[in-house]
Amino acid sequence: MNLGRILHTVIRCGMDLLQMESGAVLLKDLTGTYVIRAAVRLPGPLEGATMPDGEGIVRRVVEEGRIVVLSEPPLFSEPRLQRLGYRRTCGAPIVLEGTVEGVLVLNTAEAGRGLNGWERDAMQLLCQQLAAALRNLRLFEDAEERAQRLERLNVSIDRIDKKLFEPELVESVVTGLIEDFRLT
């Protein structure tokens, strides 16, 4: 499974459905920082950039745990994004096991209105599907790791079996047993 491809697909679907110009997915890393893992039609190498604490769409979505639409500055806490002239940004939480593990952000230079009901539903559905994909990806990675550990264990067991049943060892054990039984 390719996480980058999954994320880019979700962003593009969101952009098409909501008629937005750009988008990104941020995922929480092990330190609790939200990192841009995929971006579409955003300038420069943003993937891998962390979102600084402060104002902006990501912070609001994480704090509120719901879809947020901003149309007044500051839209972003990332200075490079502030300069792009977007007039509206929408963010939705990606929730795994009751915790906001990521944020889907979609942007447009078009002014002002919020999202209507079906647009909110579409954005929420995209995030639910992405959460399911992330959960499946984690399960797949865990299963793959377990399979690799089992393979290493099998190799070790095979080596031990070969040592235990070497002809010299078997002969010495049998000879020892024969001698022990002759004595009794």
PDB file of C-alpha atoms in Angstrom:
ATOM      1  CA  MET A   1       0.000   0.000   0.000  1.00  0.00           C
ATOM      2  CA  ASN A   2       1.301   3.426  -0.903  1.00  0.00           C
ATOM      3  CA  LEU A   3       0.356   6.073   1.667  1.00  0.00           C
ATOM      4  CA  GLY A   4       1.349   8.982  -0.583  1.00  0.00           C
ATOM      5  CA  ARG A   5      -0.886   7.770  -3.384  1.00  0.00           C
ATOM      6  CA  ILE A   6      -3.828   7.320  -1.013  1.00  0.00           C
ATOM      7  CA  LEU A   7      -3.390  10.826   0.415  1.00  0.00           C
ATOM      8  CA  HIS A   8      -3.069  12.471  -3.009  1.00  0.00           C
ATOM      9  CA  THR A   9      -6.208  10.668  -4.205  1.00  0.00           C
ATOM     10  CA  VAL A  10      -8.224  11.922  -1.216  1.00  0.00           C
ATOM     11  CA  ILE A  11      -6.989  15.496  -1.705  1.00  0.00           C
ATOM     12  CA  ARG A  12      -7.842  15.473  -5.416  1.00  0.00           C
ATOM     13  CA  CYS A  13     -11.317  14.040  -4.735  1.00  0.00           C
ATOM     14  CA  GLY A  14     -11.944  16.741  -2.145  1.00  0.00           C
ATOM     15  CA  MET A  15     -10.730  19.451  -4.511  1.00  0.00           C
ATOM     16  CA  ASP A  16     -12.996  18.171  -7.295  1.00  0.00           C
ATOM     17  CA  LEU A  17     -16.069  17.755  -5.083  1.00  0.00           C
ATOM     18  CA  LEU A  18     -15.766  21.114  -3.335  1.00  0.00           C
ATOM     19  CA  GLN A  19     -14.275  23.009  -6.309  1.00  0.00           C
ATOM     20  CA  MET A  20     -11.145  23.994  -4.406  1.00  0.00           C
ATOM     21  CA  GLU A  21      -7.789  24.988  -5.885  1.00  0.00           C
ATOM     22  CA  SER A  22      -5.347  23.212  -3.593  1.00  0.00           C
ATOM     23  CA  GLY A  23      -5.170  20.916  -0.628  1.00  0.00           C
ATOM     24  CA  ALA A  24      -3.038  19.025   1.827  1.00  0.00           C
ATOM     25  CA  VAL A  25      -3.194  16.237   4.372  1.00  0.00           C
ATOM     26  CA  LEU A  26      -1.351  16.618   7.643  1.00  0.00           C
ATOM     27  CA  LEU A  27      -0.785  13.634   9.915  1.00  0.00           C
ATOM     28  CA  LYS A  28       0.334  13.589  13.519  1.00  0.00           C
ATOM     29  CA  ASP A  29       3.834  12.200  14.042  1.00  0.00           C
ATOM     30  CA  LEU A  30       5.156  10.377  17.117  1.00  0.00           C
ATOM     31  CA  THR A  31       5.884  13.679  18.883  1.00  0.00           C
ATOM     32  CA  GLY A  32       2.319  14.930  18.384  1.00  0.00           C
ATOM     33  CA  THR A  33       3.297  17.474  15.716  1.00  0.00           C
ATOM     34  CA  TYR A  34       1.184  17.742  12.575  1.00  0.00           C
ATOM     35  CA  VAL A  35       3.299  17.213   9.463  1.00  0.00           C
ATOM     36  CA  ILE A  36       2.294  17.816   5.841  1.00  0.00           C
ATOM     37  CA  ARG A  37       2.364  14.315   4.320  1.00  0.00           C
ATOM     38  CA  ALA A  38       0.820  15.197   0.955  1.00  0.00           C
ATOM     39  CA  ALA A  39       0.035  18.422  -0.910  1.00  0.00           C
ATOM     40  CA  VAL A  40      -1.604  19.143  -4.255  1.00  0.00           C
ATOM     41  CA  ARG A  41      -1.106  22.426  -6.142  1.00  0.00           C
ATOM     42  CA  LEU A  42       0.788  24.054  -3.296  1.00  0.00           C
ATOM     43  CA  PRO A  43       4.139  25.706  -4.033  1.00  0.00           C
ATOM     44  CA  GLY A  44       7.531  24.422  -3.089  1.00  0.00           C
ATOM     45  CA  PRO A  45       8.515  21.395  -1.136  1.00  0.00           C
ATOM     46  CA  LEU A  46       5.870  21.498   1.602  1.00  0.00           C
ATOM     47  CA  GLU A  47       5.666  17.752   2.157  1.00  0.00           C
ATOM     48  CA  GLY A  48       7.447  16.956   5.395  1.00  0.00           C
ATOM     49  CA  ALA A  49       7.029  20.489   6.752  1.00  0.00           C
ATOM     50  CA  THR A  50       5.583  20.787  10.231  1.00  0.00           C
ATOM     51  CA  MET A  51       2.839  23.229  11.059  1.00  0.00           C
ATOM     52  CA  PRO A  52       4.009  25.676  13.693  1.00  0.00           C
ATOM     53  CA  ASP A  53       1.813  26.282  16.710  1.00  0.00           C
ATOM     54  CA  GLY A  54      -0.337  29.335  16.446  1.00  0.00           C
ATOM     55  CA  GLU A  55      -3.429  30.395  14.626  1.00  0.00           C
ATOM     56  CA  GLY A  56      -4.761  28.763  11.539  1.00  0.00           C
ATOM     57  CA  ILE A  57      -6.946  26.053  10.160  1.00  0.00           C
ATOM     58  CA  VAL A  58      -5.023  23.044  11.484  1.00  0.00           C
ATOM     59  CA  ARG A  59      -5.016  24.241  15.071  1.00  0.00           C
ATOM     60  CA  ARG A  60      -8.729  25.066  14.961  1.00  0.00           C
ATOM     61  CA  VAL A  61      -9.678  21.687  13.480  1.00  0.00           C
ATOM     62  CA  VAL A  62      -7.559  19.812  16.042  1.00  0.00           C
ATOM     63  CA  GLU A  63      -8.917  21.844  18.967  1.00  0.00           C
ATOM     64  CA  GLU A  64     -12.555  21.677  17.890  1.00  0.00           C
ATOM     65  CA  GLY A  65     -12.492  18.160  16.410  1.00  0.00           C
ATOM     66  CA  ARG A  66     -14.889  19.145  13.640  1.00  0.00           C
ATOM     67  CA  ILE A  67     -14.994  20.704  10.166  1.00  0.00           C
ATOM     68  CA  VAL A  68     -13.884  24.338  10.250  1.00  0.00           C
ATOM     69  CA  VAL A  69     -14.140  26.961   7.494  1.00  0.00           C
ATOM     70  CA  LEU A  70     -12.017  30.104   7.747  1.00  0.00           C
ATOM     71  CA  SER A  71     -12.380  33.124   5.506  1.00  0.00           C
ATOM     72  CA  GLU A  72     -10.539  35.739   7.561  1.00  0.00           C
ATOM     73  CA  PRO A  73      -6.797  35.854   8.215  1.00  0.00           C
ATOM     74  CA  PRO A  74      -4.872  34.174   9.553  1.00  0.00           C
ATOM     75  CA  LEU A  75      -5.962  31.150   7.567  1.00  0.00           C
ATOM     76  CA  PHE A  76      -2.693  29.287   8.132  1.00  0.00           C
ATOM     77  CA  SER A  77       0.073  29.235  10.689  1.00  0.00           C
ATOM     78  CA  GLU A  78       2.588  28.493   7.900  1.00  0.00           C
ATOM     79  CA  PRO A  79       3.928  31.838   6.532  1.00  0.00           C
ATOM     80  CA  ARG A  80       4.484  30.465   3.004  1.00  0.00           C
ATOM     81  CA  LEU A  81       0.809  29.569   2.762  1.00  0.00           C
ATOM     82  CA  GLN A  82      -0.344  32.948   4.108  1.00  0.00           C
ATOM     83  CA  ARG A  83       1.266  34.688   1.113  1.00  0.00           C
ATOM     84  CA  LEU A  84      -0.603  32.658  -1.523  1.00  0.00           C
ATOM     85  CA  GLY A  85      -3.749  34.772  -1.509  1.00  0.00           C
ATOM     86  CA  TYR A  86      -6.252  32.132  -0.475  1.00  0.00           C
ATOM     87  CA  ARG A  87      -9.429  33.689   0.839  1.00  0.00           C
ATOM     88  CA  ARG A  88     -11.073  30.566   2.201  1.00  0.00           C
ATOM     89  CA  THR A  89      -9.808  27.326   3.677  1.00  0.00           C
ATOM     90  CA  CYS A  90     -11.715  24.302   4.934  1.00  0.00           C
ATOM     91  CA  GLY A  91     -10.315  21.729   7.304  1.00  0.00           C
ATOM     92  CA  ALA A  92     -11.719  18.431   8.519  1.00  0.00           C
ATOM     93  CA  PRO A  93     -10.393  16.085  11.199  1.00  0.00           C
ATOM     94  CA  ILE A  94      -9.125  12.608  10.414  1.00  0.00           C
ATOM     95  CA  VAL A  95     -10.147  10.693  13.529  1.00  0.00           C
ATOM     96  CA  LEU A  96      -8.687   7.334  14.551  1.00  0.00           C
ATOM     97  CA  GLU A  97      -9.818   5.682  17.774  1.00  0.00           C
ATOM     98  CA  GLY A  98     -11.345   8.919  19.070  1.00  0.00           C
ATOM     99  CA  THR A  99      -8.236  11.052  18.482  1.00  0.00           C
ATOM    100  CA  VAL A 100      -7.591  13.618  15.744  1.00  0.00           C
ATOM    101  CA  GLU A 101      -4.657  11.973  13.953  1.00  0.00           C
ATOM    102  CA  GLY A 102      -4.714  14.239  10.938  1.00  0.00           C
ATOM    103  CA  VAL A 103      -6.367  17.083   9.066  1.00  0.00           C
ATOM    104  CA  LEU A 104      -7.574  17.367   5.475  1.00  0.00           C
ATOM    105  CA  VAL A 105      -7.225  20.992   4.316  1.00  0.00           C
ATOM    106  CA  LEU A 106      -8.711  22.399   1.093  1.00  0.00           C
ATOM    107  CA  ASN A 107      -8.153  25.984  -0.118  1.00  0.00           C
ATOM    108  CA  THR A 108      -9.551  28.470  -2.631  1.00  0.00           C
ATOM    109  CA  ALA A 109      -9.030  32.083  -3.655  1.00  0.00           C
ATOM    110  CA  GLU A 110     -12.802  32.386  -4.020  1.00  0.00           C
ATOM    111  CA  ALA A 111     -14.291  34.551  -1.297  1.00  0.00           C
ATOM    112  CA  GLY A 112     -16.480  33.683   1.375  1.00  0.00           C
ATOM    113  CA  ARG A 113     -19.299  31.316   1.779  1.00  0.00           C
ATOM    114  CA  GLY A 114     -19.201  28.402   4.166  1.00  0.00           C
ATOM    115  CA  LEU A 115     -19.857  24.807   3.218  1.00  0.00           C
ATOM    116  CA  ASN A 116     -23.396  23.641   2.583  1.00  0.00           C
ATOM    117  CA  GLY A 117     -24.719  20.408   4.066  1.00  0.00           C
ATOM    118  CA  TRP A 118     -23.731  18.030   1.297  1.00  0.00           C
ATOM    119  CA  GLU A 119     -20.239  19.592   1.059  1.00  0.00           C
ATOM    120  CA  ARG A 120     -19.722  19.043   4.799  1.00  0.00           C
ATOM    121  CA  ASP A 121     -20.993  15.478   4.430  1.00  0.00           C
ATOM    122  CA  ALA A 122     -18.650  14.865   1.479  1.00  0.00           C
ATOM    123  CA  MET A 123     -15.653  16.234   3.372  1.00  0.00           C
ATOM    124  CA  GLN A 124     -16.545  14.193   6.454  1.00  0.00           C
ATOM    125  CA  LEU A 125     -16.951  11.042   4.343  1.00  0.00           C
ATOM    126  CA  LEU A 126     -13.547  11.608   2.711  1.00  0.00           C
ATOM    127  CA  CYS A 127     -11.950  11.871   6.154  1.00  0.00           C
ATOM    128  CA  GLN A 128     -13.745   8.758   7.400  1.00  0.00           C
ATOM    129  CA  GLN A 129     -12.556   6.814   4.360  1.00  0.00           C
ATOM    130  CA  LEU A 130      -9.034   8.131   4.851  1.00  0.00           C
ATOM    131  CA  ALA A 131      -9.134   7.118   8.525  1.00  0.00           C
ATOM    132  CA  ALA A 132     -10.209   3.604   7.483  1.00  0.00           C
ATOM    133  CA  ALA A 133      -7.384   3.464   4.926  1.00  0.00           C
ATOM    134  CA  LEU A 134      -4.845   4.606   7.538  1.00  0.00           C
ATOM    135  CA  ARG A 135      -6.125   2.003  10.000  1.00  0.00           C
ATOM    136  CA  ASN A 136      -5.879  -0.710   7.317  1.00  0.00           C
ATOM    137  CA  LEU A 137      -2.391   0.462   6.387  1.00  0.00           C
ATOM    138  CA  ARG A 138      -1.283   0.208  10.020  1.00  0.00           C
ATOM    139  CA  LEU A 139      -2.799  -3.279  10.298  1.00  0.00           C
ATOM    140  CA  PHE A 140      -1.047  -4.309   7.087  1.00  0.00           C
ATOM    141  CA  GLU A 141       2.295  -2.945   8.329  1.00  0.00           C
ATOM    142  CA  ASP A 142       1.845  -4.746  11.674  1.00  0.00           C
ATOM    143  CA  ALA A 143       1.004  -8.020   9.919  1.00  0.00           C
ATOM    144  CA  GLU A 144       3.974  -7.620   7.594  1.00  0.00           C
ATOM    145  CA  GLU A 145       6.293  -6.975  10.555  1.00  0.00           C
ATOM    146  CA  ARG A 146       4.959 -10.070  12.358  1.00  0.00           C
ATOM    147  CA  ALA A 147       5.451 -12.162   9.218  1.00  0.00           C
ATOM    148  CA  GLN A 148       9.070 -10.992   8.969  1.00  0.00           C
ATOM    149  CA  ARG A 149       9.662 -11.865  12.640  1.00  0.00           C
ATOM    150  CA  LEU A 150       8.144 -15.322  12.107  1.00  0.00           C
ATOM    151  CA  GLU A 151      10.368 -15.845   9.078  1.00  0.00           C
ATOM    152  CA  ARG A 152      13.458 -14.956  11.136  1.00  0.00           C
ATOM    153  CA  LEU A 153      12.269 -17.314  13.897  1.00  0.00           C
ATOM    154  CA  ASN A 154      11.787 -20.140  11.372  1.00  0.00           C
ATOM    155  CA  VAL A 155      15.304 -19.617  10.013  1.00  0.00           C
ATOM    156  CA  SER A 156      16.686 -19.791  13.564  1.00  0.00           C
ATOM    157  CA  ILE A 157      14.707 -22.946  14.342  1.00  0.00           C
ATOM    158  CA  ASP A 158      15.964 -24.565  11.126  1.00  0.00           C
ATOM    159  CA  ARG A 159      19.559 -23.786  12.118  1.00  0.00           C
ATOM    160  CA  ILE A 160      19.001 -25.275  15.582  1.00  0.00           C
ATOM    161  CA  ASP A 161      17.373 -28.383  14.082  1.00  0.00           C
ATOM    162  CA  LYS A 162      20.365 -28.910  11.801  1.00  0.00           C
ATOM    163  CA  LYS A 163      22.763 -28.625  14.736  1.00  0.00           C
ATOM    164  CA  LEU A 164      20.709 -30.979  16.911  1.00  0.00           C
ATOM    165  CA  PHE A 165      20.584 -33.684  14.297  1.00  0.00           C
ATOM    166  CA  GLU A 166      24.151 -33.583  13.011  1.00  0.00           C
ATOM    167  CA  PRO A 167      25.411 -37.179  12.649  1.00  0.00           C
ATOM    168  CA  GLU A 168      28.271 -36.682  15.119  1.00  0.00           C
ATOM    169  CA  LEU A 169      25.920 -35.354  17.804  1.00  0.00           C
ATOM    170  CA  VAL A 170      23.380 -38.139  17.270  1.00  0.00           C
ATOM    171  CA  GLU A 171      26.152 -40.768  17.324  1.00  0.00           C
ATOM    172  CA  SER A 172      27.591 -39.386  20.549  1.00  0.00           C
ATOM    173  CA  VAL A 173      24.137 -39.300  22.224  1.00  0.00           C
ATOM    174  CA  VAL A 174      23.337 -42.863  21.095  1.00  0.00           C
ATOM    175  CA  THR A 175      26.757 -44.115  22.225  1.00  0.00           C
ATOM    176  CA  GLY A 176      26.262 -42.463  25.598  1.00  0.00           C
ATOM    177  CA  LEU A 177      22.835 -44.020  26.027  1.00  0.00           C
ATOM    178  CA  ILE A 178      24.087 -47.482  25.019  1.00  0.00           C
ATOM    179  CA  GLU A 179      26.910 -47.263  27.523  1.00  0.00           C
ATOM    180  CA  ASP A 180      24.513 -46.120  30.255  1.00  0.00           C
ATOM    181  CA  PHE A 181      22.149 -49.031  29.585  1.00  0.00           C
ATOM    182  CA  ARG A 182      24.992 -51.593  29.492  1.00  0.00           C
ATOM    183  CA  LEU A 183      25.975 -50.569  32.973  1.00  0.00           C
ATOM    184  CA  THR A 184      22.551 -51.391  34.384  1.00  0.00           C
TER     185      THR A 184
END
